[in-house]
Structure formats: structure tokens, C-alpha cells
PDB file of C-alpha atoms in Angstrom:
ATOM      1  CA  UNK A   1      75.170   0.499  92.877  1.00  0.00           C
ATOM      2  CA  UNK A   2      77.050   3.515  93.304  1.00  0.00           C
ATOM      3  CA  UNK A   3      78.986   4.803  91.072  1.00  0.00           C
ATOM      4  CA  UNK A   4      82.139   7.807  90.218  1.00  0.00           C
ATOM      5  CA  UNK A   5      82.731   8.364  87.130  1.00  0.00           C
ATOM      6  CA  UNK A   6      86.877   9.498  86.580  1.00  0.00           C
ATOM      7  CA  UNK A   7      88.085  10.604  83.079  1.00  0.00           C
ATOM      8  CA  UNK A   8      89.719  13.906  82.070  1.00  0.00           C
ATOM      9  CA  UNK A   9      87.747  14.249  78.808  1.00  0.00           C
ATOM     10  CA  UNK A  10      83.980  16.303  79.318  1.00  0.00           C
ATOM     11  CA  UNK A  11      82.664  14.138  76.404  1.00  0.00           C
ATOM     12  CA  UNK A  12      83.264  11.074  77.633  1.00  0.00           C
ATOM     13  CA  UNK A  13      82.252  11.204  80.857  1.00  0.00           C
ATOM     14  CA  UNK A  14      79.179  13.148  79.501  1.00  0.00           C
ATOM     15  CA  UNK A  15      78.304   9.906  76.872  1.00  0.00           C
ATOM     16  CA  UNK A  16      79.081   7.116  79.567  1.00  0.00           C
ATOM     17  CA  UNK A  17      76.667   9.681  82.235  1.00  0.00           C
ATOM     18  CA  UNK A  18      74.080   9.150  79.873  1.00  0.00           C
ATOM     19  CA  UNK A  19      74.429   5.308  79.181  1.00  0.00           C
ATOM     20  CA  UNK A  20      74.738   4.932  82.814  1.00  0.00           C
ATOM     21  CA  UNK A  21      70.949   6.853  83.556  1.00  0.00           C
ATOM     22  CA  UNK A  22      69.161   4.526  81.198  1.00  0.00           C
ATOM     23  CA  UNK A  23      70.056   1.727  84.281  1.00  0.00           C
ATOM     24  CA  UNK A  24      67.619   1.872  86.811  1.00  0.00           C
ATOM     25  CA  UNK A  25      70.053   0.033  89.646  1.00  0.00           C
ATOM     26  CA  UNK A  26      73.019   2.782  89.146  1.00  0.00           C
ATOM     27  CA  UNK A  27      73.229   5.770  91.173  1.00  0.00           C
ATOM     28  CA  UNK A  28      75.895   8.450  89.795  1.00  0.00           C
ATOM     29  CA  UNK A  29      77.235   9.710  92.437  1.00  0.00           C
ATOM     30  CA  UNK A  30      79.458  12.707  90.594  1.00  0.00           C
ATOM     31  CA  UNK A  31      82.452  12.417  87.895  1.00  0.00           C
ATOM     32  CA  UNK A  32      86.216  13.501  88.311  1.00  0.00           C
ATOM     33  CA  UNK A  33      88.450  14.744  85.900  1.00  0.00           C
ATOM     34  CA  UNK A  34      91.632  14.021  87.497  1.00  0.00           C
ATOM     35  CA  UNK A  35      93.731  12.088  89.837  1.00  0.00           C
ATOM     36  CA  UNK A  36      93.622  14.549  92.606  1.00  0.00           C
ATOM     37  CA  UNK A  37      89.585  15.098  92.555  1.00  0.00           C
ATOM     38  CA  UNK A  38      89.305  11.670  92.433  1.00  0.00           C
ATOM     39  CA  UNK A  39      90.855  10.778  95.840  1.00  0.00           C
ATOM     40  CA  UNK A  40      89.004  13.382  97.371  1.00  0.00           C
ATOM     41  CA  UNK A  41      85.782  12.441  96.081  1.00  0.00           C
ATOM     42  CA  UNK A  42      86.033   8.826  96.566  1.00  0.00           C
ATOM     43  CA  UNK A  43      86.997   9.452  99.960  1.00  0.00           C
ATOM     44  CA  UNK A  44      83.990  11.609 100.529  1.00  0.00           C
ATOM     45  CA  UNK A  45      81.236   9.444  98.929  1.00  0.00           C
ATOM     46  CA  UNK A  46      82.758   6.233  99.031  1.00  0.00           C
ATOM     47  CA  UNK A  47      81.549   4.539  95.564  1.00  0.00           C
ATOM     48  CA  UNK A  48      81.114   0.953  95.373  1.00  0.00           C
ATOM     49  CA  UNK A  49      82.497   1.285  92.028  1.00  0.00           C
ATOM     50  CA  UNK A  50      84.233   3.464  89.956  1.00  0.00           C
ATOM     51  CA  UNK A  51      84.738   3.729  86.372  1.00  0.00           C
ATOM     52  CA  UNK A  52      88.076   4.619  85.578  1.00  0.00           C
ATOM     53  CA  UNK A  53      90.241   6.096  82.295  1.00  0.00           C
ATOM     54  CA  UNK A  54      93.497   4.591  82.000  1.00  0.00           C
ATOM     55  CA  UNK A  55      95.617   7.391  81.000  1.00  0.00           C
ATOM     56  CA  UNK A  56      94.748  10.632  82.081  1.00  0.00           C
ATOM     57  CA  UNK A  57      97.710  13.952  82.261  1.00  0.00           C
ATOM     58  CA  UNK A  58      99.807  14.274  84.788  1.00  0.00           C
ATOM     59  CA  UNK A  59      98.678  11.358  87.240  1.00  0.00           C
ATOM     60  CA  UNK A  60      97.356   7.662  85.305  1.00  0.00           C
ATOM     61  CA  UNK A  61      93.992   5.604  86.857  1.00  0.00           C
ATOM     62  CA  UNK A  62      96.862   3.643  88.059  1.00  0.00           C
ATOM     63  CA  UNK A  63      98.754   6.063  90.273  1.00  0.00           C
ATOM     64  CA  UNK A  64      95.062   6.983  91.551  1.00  0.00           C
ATOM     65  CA  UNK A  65      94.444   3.210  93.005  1.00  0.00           C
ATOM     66  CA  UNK A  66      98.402   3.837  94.527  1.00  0.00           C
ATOM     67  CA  UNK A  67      97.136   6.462  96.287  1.00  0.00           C
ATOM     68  CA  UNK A  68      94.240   4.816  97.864  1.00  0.00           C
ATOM     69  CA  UNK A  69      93.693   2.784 101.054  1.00  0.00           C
ATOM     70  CA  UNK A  70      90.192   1.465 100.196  1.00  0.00           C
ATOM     71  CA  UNK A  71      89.852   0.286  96.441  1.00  0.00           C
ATOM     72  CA  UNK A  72      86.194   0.248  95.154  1.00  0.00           C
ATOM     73  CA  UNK A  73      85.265  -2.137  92.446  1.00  0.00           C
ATOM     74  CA  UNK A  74      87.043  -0.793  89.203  1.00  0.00           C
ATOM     75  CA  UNK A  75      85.975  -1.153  85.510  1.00  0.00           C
ATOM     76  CA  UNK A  76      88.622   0.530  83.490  1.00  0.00           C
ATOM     77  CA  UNK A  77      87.996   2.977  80.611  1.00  0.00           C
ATOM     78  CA  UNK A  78      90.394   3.244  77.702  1.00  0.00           C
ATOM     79  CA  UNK A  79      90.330   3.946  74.388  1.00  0.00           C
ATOM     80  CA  UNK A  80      93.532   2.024  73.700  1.00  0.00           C
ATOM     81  CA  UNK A  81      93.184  -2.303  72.932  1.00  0.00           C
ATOM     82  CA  UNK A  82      96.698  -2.495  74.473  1.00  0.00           C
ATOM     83  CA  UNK A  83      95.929  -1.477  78.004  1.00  0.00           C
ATOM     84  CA  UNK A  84      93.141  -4.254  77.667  1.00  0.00           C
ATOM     85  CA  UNK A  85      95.491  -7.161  78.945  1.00  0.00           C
ATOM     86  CA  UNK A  86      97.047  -5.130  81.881  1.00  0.00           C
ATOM     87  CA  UNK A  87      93.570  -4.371  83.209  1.00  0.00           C
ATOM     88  CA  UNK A  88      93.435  -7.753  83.307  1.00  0.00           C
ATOM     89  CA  UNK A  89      96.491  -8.865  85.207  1.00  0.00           C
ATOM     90  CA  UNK A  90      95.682  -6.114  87.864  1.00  0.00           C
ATOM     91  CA  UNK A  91      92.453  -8.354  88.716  1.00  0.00           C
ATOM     92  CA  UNK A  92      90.226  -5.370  87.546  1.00  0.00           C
ATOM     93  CA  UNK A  93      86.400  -6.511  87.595  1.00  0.00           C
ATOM     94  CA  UNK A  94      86.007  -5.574  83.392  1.00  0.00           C
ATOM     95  CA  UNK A  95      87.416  -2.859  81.024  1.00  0.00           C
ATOM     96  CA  UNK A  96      85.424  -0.900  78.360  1.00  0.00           C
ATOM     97  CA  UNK A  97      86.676   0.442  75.060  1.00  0.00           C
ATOM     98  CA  UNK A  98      85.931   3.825  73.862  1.00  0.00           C
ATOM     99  CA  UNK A  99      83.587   4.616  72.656  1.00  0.00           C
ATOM    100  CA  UNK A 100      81.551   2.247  74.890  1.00  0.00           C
ATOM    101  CA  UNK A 101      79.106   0.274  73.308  1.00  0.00           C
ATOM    102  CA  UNK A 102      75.239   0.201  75.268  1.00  0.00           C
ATOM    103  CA  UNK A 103      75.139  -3.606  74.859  1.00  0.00           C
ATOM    104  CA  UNK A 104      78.795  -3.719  76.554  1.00  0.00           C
ATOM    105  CA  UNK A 105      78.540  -1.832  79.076  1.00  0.00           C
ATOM    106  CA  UNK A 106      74.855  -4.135  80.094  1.00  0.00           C
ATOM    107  CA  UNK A 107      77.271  -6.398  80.347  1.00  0.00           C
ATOM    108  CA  UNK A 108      79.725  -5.223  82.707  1.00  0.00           C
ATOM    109  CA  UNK A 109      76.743  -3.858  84.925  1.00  0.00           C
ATOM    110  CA  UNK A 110      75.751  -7.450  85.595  1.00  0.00           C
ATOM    111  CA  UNK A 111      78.877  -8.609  86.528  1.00  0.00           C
ATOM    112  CA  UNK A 112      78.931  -5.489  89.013  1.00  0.00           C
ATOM    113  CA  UNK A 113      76.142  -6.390  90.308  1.00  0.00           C
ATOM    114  CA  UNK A 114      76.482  -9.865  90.811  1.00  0.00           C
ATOM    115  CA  UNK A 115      79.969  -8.907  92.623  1.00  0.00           C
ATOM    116  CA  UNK A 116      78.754  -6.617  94.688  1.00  0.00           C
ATOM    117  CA  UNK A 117      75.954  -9.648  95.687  1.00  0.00           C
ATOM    118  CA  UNK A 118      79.015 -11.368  97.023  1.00  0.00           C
ATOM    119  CA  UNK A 119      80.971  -8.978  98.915  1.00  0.00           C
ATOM    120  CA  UNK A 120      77.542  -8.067 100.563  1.00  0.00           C
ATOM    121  CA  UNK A 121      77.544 -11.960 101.766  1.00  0.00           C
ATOM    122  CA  UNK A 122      81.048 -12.066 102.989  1.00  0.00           C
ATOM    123  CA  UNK A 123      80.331  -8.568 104.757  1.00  0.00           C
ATOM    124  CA  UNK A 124      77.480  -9.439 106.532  1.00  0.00           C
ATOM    125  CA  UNK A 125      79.814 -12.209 108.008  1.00  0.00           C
ATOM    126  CA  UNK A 126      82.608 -10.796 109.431  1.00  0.00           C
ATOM    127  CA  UNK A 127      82.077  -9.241 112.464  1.00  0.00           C
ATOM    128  CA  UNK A 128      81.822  -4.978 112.632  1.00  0.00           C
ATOM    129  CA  UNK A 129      85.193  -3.251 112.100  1.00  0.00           C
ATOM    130  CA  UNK A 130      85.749   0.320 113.926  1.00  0.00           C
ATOM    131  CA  UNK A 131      85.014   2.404 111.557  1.00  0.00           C
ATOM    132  CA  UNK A 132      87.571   3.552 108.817  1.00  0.00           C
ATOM    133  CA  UNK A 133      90.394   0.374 109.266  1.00  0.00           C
ATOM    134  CA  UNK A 134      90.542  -2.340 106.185  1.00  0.00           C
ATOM    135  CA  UNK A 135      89.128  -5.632 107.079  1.00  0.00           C
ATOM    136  CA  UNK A 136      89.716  -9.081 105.030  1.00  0.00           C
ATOM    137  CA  UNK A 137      87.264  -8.638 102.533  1.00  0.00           C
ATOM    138  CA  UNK A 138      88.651  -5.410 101.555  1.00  0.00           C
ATOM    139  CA  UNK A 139      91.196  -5.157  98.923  1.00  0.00           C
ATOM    140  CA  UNK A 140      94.061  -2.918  97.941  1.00  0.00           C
ATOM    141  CA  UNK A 141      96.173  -2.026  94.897  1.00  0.00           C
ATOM    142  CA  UNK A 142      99.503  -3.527  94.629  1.00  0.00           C
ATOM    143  CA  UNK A 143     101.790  -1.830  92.098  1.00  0.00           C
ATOM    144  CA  UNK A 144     105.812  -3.072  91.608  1.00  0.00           C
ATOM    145  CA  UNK A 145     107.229  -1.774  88.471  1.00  0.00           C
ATOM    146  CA  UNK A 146     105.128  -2.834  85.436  1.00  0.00           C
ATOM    147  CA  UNK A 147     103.557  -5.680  87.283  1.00  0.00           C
ATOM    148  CA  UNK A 148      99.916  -4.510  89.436  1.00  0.00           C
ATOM    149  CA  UNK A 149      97.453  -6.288  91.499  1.00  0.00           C
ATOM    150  CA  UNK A 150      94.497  -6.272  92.927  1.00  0.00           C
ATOM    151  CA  UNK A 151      94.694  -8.142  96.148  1.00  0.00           C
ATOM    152  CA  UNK A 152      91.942  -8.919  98.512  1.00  0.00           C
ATOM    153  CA  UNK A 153      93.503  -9.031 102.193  1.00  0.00           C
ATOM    154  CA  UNK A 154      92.314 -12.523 103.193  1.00  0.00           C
ATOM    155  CA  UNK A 155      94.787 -13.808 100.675  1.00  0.00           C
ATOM    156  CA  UNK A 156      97.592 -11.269 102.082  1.00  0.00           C
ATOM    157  CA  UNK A 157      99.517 -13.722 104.871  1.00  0.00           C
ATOM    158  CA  UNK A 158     102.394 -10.872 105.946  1.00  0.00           C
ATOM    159  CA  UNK A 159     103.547  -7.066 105.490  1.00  0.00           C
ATOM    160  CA  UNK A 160     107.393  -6.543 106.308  1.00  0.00           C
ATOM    161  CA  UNK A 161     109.398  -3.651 106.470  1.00  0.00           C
ATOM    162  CA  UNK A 162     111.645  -2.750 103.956  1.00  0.00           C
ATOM    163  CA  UNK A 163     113.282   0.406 104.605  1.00  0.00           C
ATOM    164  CA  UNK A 164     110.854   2.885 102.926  1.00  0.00           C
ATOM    165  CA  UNK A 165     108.911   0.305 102.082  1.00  0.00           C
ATOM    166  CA  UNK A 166     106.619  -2.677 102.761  1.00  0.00           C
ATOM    167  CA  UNK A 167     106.609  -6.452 101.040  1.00  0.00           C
ATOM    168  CA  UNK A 168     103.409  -7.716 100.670  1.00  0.00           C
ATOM    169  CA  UNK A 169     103.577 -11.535 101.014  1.00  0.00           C
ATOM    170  CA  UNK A 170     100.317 -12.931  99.060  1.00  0.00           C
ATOM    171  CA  UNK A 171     100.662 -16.208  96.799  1.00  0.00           C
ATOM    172  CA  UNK A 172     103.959 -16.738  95.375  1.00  0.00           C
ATOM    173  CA  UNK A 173     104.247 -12.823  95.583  1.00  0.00           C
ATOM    174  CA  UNK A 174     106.319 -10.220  97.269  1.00  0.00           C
ATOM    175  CA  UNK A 175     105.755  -6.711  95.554  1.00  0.00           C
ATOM    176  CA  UNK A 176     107.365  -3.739  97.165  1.00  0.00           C
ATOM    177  CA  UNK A 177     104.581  -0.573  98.017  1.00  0.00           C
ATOM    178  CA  UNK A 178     105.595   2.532  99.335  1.00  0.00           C
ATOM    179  CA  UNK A 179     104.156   3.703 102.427  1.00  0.00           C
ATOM    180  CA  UNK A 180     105.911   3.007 106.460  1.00  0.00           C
ATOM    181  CA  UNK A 181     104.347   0.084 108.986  1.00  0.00           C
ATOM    182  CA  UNK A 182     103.216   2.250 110.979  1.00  0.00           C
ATOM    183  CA  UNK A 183     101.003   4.167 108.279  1.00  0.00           C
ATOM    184  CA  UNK A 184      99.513   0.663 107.574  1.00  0.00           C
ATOM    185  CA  UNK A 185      99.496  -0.341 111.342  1.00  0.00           C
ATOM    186  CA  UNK A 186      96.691   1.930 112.013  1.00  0.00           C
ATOM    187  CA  UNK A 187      94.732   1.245 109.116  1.00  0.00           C
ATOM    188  CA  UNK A 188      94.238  -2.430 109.229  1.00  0.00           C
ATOM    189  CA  UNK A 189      91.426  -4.048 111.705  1.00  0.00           C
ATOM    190  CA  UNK A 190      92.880  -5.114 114.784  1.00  0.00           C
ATOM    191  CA  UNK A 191      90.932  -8.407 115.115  1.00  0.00           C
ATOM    192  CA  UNK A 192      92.527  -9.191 111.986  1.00  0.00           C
ATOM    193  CA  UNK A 193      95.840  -8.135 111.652  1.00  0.00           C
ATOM    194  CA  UNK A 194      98.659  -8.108 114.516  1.00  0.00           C
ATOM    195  CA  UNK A 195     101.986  -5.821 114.864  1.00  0.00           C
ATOM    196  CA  UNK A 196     104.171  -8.609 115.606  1.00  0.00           C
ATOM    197  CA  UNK A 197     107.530  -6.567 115.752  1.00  0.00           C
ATOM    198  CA  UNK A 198     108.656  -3.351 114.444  1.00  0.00           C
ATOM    199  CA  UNK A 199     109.260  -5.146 111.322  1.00  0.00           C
ATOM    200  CA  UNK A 200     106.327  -7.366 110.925  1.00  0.00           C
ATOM    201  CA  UNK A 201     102.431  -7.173 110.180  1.00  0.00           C
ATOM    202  CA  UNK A 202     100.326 -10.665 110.242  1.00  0.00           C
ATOM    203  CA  UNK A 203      97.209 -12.364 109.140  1.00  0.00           C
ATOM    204  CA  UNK A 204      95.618 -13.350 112.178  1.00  0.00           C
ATOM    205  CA  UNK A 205      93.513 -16.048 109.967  1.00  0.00           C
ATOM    206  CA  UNK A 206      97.250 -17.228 108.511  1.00  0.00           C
ATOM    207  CA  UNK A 207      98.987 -18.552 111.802  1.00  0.00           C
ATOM    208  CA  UNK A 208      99.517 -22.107 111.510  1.00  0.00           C
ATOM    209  CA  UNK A 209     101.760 -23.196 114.772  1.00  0.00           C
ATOM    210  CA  UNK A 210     103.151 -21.022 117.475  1.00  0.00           C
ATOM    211  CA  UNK A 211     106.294 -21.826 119.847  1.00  0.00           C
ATOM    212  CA  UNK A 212     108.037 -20.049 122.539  1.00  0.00           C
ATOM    213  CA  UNK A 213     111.345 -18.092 121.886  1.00  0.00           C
ATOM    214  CA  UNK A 214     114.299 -16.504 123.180  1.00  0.00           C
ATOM    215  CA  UNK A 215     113.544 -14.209 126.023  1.00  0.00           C
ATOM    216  CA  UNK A 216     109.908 -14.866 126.338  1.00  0.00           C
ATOM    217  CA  UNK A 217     109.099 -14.102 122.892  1.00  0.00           C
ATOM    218  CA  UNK A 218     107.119 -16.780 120.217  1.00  0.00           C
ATOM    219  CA  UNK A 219     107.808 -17.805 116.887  1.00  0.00           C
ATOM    220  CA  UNK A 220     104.940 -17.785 114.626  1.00  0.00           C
ATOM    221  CA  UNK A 221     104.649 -20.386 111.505  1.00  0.00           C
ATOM    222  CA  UNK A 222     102.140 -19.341 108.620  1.00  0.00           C
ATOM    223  CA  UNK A 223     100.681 -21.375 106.059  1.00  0.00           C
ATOM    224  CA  UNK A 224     103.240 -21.872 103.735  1.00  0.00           C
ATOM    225  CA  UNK A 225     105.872 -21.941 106.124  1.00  0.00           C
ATOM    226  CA  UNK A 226     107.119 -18.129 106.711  1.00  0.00           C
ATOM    227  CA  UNK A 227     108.092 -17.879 109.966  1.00  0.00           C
ATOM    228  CA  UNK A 228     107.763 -14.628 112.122  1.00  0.00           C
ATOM    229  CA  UNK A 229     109.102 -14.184 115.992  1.00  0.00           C
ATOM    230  CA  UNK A 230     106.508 -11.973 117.935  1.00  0.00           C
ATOM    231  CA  UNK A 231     109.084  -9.788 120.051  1.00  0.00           C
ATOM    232  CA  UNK A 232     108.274 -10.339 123.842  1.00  0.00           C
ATOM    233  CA  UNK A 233     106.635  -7.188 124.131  1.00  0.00           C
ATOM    234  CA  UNK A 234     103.753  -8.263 121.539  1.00  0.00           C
ATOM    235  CA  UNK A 235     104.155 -11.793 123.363  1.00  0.00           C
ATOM    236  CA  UNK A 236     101.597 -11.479 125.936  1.00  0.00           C
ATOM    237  CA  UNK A 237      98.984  -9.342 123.551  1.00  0.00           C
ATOM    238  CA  UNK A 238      99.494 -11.840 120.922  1.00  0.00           C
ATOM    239  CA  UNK A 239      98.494 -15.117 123.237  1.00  0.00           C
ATOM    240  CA  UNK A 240      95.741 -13.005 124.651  1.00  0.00           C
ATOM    241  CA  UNK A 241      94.776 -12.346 120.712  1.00  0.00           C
ATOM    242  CA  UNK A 242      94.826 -16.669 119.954  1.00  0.00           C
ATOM    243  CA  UNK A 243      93.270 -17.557 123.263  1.00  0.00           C
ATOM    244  CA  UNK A 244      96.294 -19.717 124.293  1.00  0.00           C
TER     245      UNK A 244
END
């Protein structure tokens, strides 16, 4: 598995570099001691996994998942028991305390490993994205106030415009993130996800009925009942899209 190592103390990314080498499927792929190096590294080596301190100055682990588009697999890093249950409602894959036990840390590489199994599977069967753009087994980081998610994008049904920014529907959820439609627009897979309107992003695998509208447009229904109109521009693209 490959692996970044981000934490803004030398030691500690020096001890977990060391724990980490005595594991025969791990390649380290480099370490960052901040937010900013971070991105940039991630986007340049593109980790399956990154093991990630909590709070760091300036900019948190958090704010660094805010800033990304992909999200490797994350194991958080803290030396503090209370940020134990957050990691946990963000859907991270495991947290370790500091300083990390060997026996621990075994642990966590298994379940890595065993995830990564997975996502290999469900890769291998969806089709080839262009380069670059999010498919459905991809996930993102979803962070509203105190509240944070990890959300894969199969389980995302709609993205709608709020002003500055965009409500993710998933579940019972609608979180707020800040970035435009049109930002998003031209990350997401195509085959995947459609532009219905200037307002509206959907799950292609979501649609659950579709009727004609007003002025040659269509109204789309989604499982669990949200119900988009497709503006009549879209209209055409989007029957071509569902084979109609």
C-alpha cells in the first residue's frame, strides 16, 4: 500500500517511519509537515492512504481533507482520546494514539489492506473514467460545522446550488460545502453524474422515474422521492444519457 505520512512534529513522523518499514506490504511514499505540503504531495503521488495528525498549526488534518477533491484512505493520528470519537463519526478507516503502539498499528494495517482489497474489486468494475474526474467509488470529505463525513459518491443522490455553496443530498443528510457547481461540474465522471440545470447535479445510478415538463423539459424522481426538472436544454442530452 502506499502510504504519506502528515504530522508537524519530526519525531513522530520519524517513530511511525520506522514502525511503518518493519511492514513488508507498505511503501512510504514521503511525509508532510503541514497542511499546505500535504495537498501538494498527495496530489503528486497520489497515496492510497495517508496517515494523518489531527491538530497540526495553522491548518487541522481536517481542513486538509476540505481542501481535497480525491480523499485517500485516512487513519488519523492524535495524541488526544477526545478526538477519538470524531474520527469516528467522519467514517475514518481507524485512528492511532500517540505514541503508537507496534501491535496497534498491525492492526490497522490489516484493515487497510483488506479495504483496499475491496475498492480494488469495485474498481475493476466500473468502467474507465477520463482521467482525473471522481467516479462512484470515490469518496469525498463532507464538513458542516462540527459535524464531518466521509461520503462515498454512490451513496451521494444530488448536489444543489446554494449561493456560494453546494448541498450534498446523501442519506437523511444535507451538509453545506463550499466550492461553485461548476467547480464540481468538471470534476465528476460524466457517465455518472449529469448537470441537470444551473442549479442541479445528479446521480445517474439514483433516477427512479422520468416525465415530460413544461416547455420540453423532464422532471426527474430519485429514490427517495426528490424531484429535479432537467431544463430543456439538458432535455435532449439527458434522454440520450438513459437511452429513452
Amino acid at each position: 500500500m502506499r502510504v504519506l505520512i502528515v504530522d508537524d512534529e519530526r519525531l513522530a513522523r520519524k517513530e511511525l517511519t520506522n514502525l511503518l518499514s518493519q511492514h513488508d506490504n507498505v511503501e512510504l511514499l514521503g511525509e508532510a509537515a503541514n497542511v499546505d505540503e500535504a495537498k501538494e504531495k498527495i496530489e503528486e503521488l497520489q497515496p492510497e492512504v495517508i496517515f494523518l495528525d489531527i491538530q497540526m498549526p495553522e491548518k487541522t488534518g481536517f481542513d486538509l481533507l476540505e481542501e481535497l477533491d480525491h480523499v485517500p484512505l485516512v487513519v488519523f493520528i492524535t495524541a488526544y482520546d477526545e478526538f477519538a470519537l470524531q474520527a469516528f463519526q467522519v467514517n475514518a478507516l481507524d485512528y492511532l494514539l500517540k505514541p503508537i503502539e507496534p501491535d496497534r498499528l498491525t492492526e490497522t494495517l490489516k484493515k487497510l489492506e483488506k479495504k483496499l482489497e475491496e475498492l480494488k474489486k469495485e474498481e475493476d468494475e466500473v468502467k474507465e473514467a477520463p482521467k482525473g474526474k471522481l467516479t462512484l467509488h470515490d469518496q469525498v470529505f463532507v464538513k458542516d460545522g462540527d459535524k464531518c463525513w466521509f461520503v462515498k459518491l454512490a451513496n451521494v443522490r444530488l448536489f444543489e446550488s446554494d449561493g456560494n455553496y453546494i448541498k450534498v443530498y446523501f442519506e437523511n443528510n444535507k451538509p453545506m460545502i463550499h466550492k461553485s457547481l461548476n467547480a464540481l461540474d468538471e470534476r465528476l465522471d460524466e457517465k455518472s453524474f449529469f448537470r441537470a440545470s444551473r442549479k442541479h447535479i445528479i446521480n445517474l445510478s439514483w433516477v427512479e422515474t422520468i416525465e415530460p415538463w413544461f416547455n420540453g423539459g423532464l422532471v426527474v424522481t430519485l429514490k427517495g422521492g426528490d424531484r429535479i426538472e432537467v431544463s430543456r436544454r439538458q432535455a435532449a442530452r439527458f434522454k440520450d444519457l438513459m437511452s429513452l
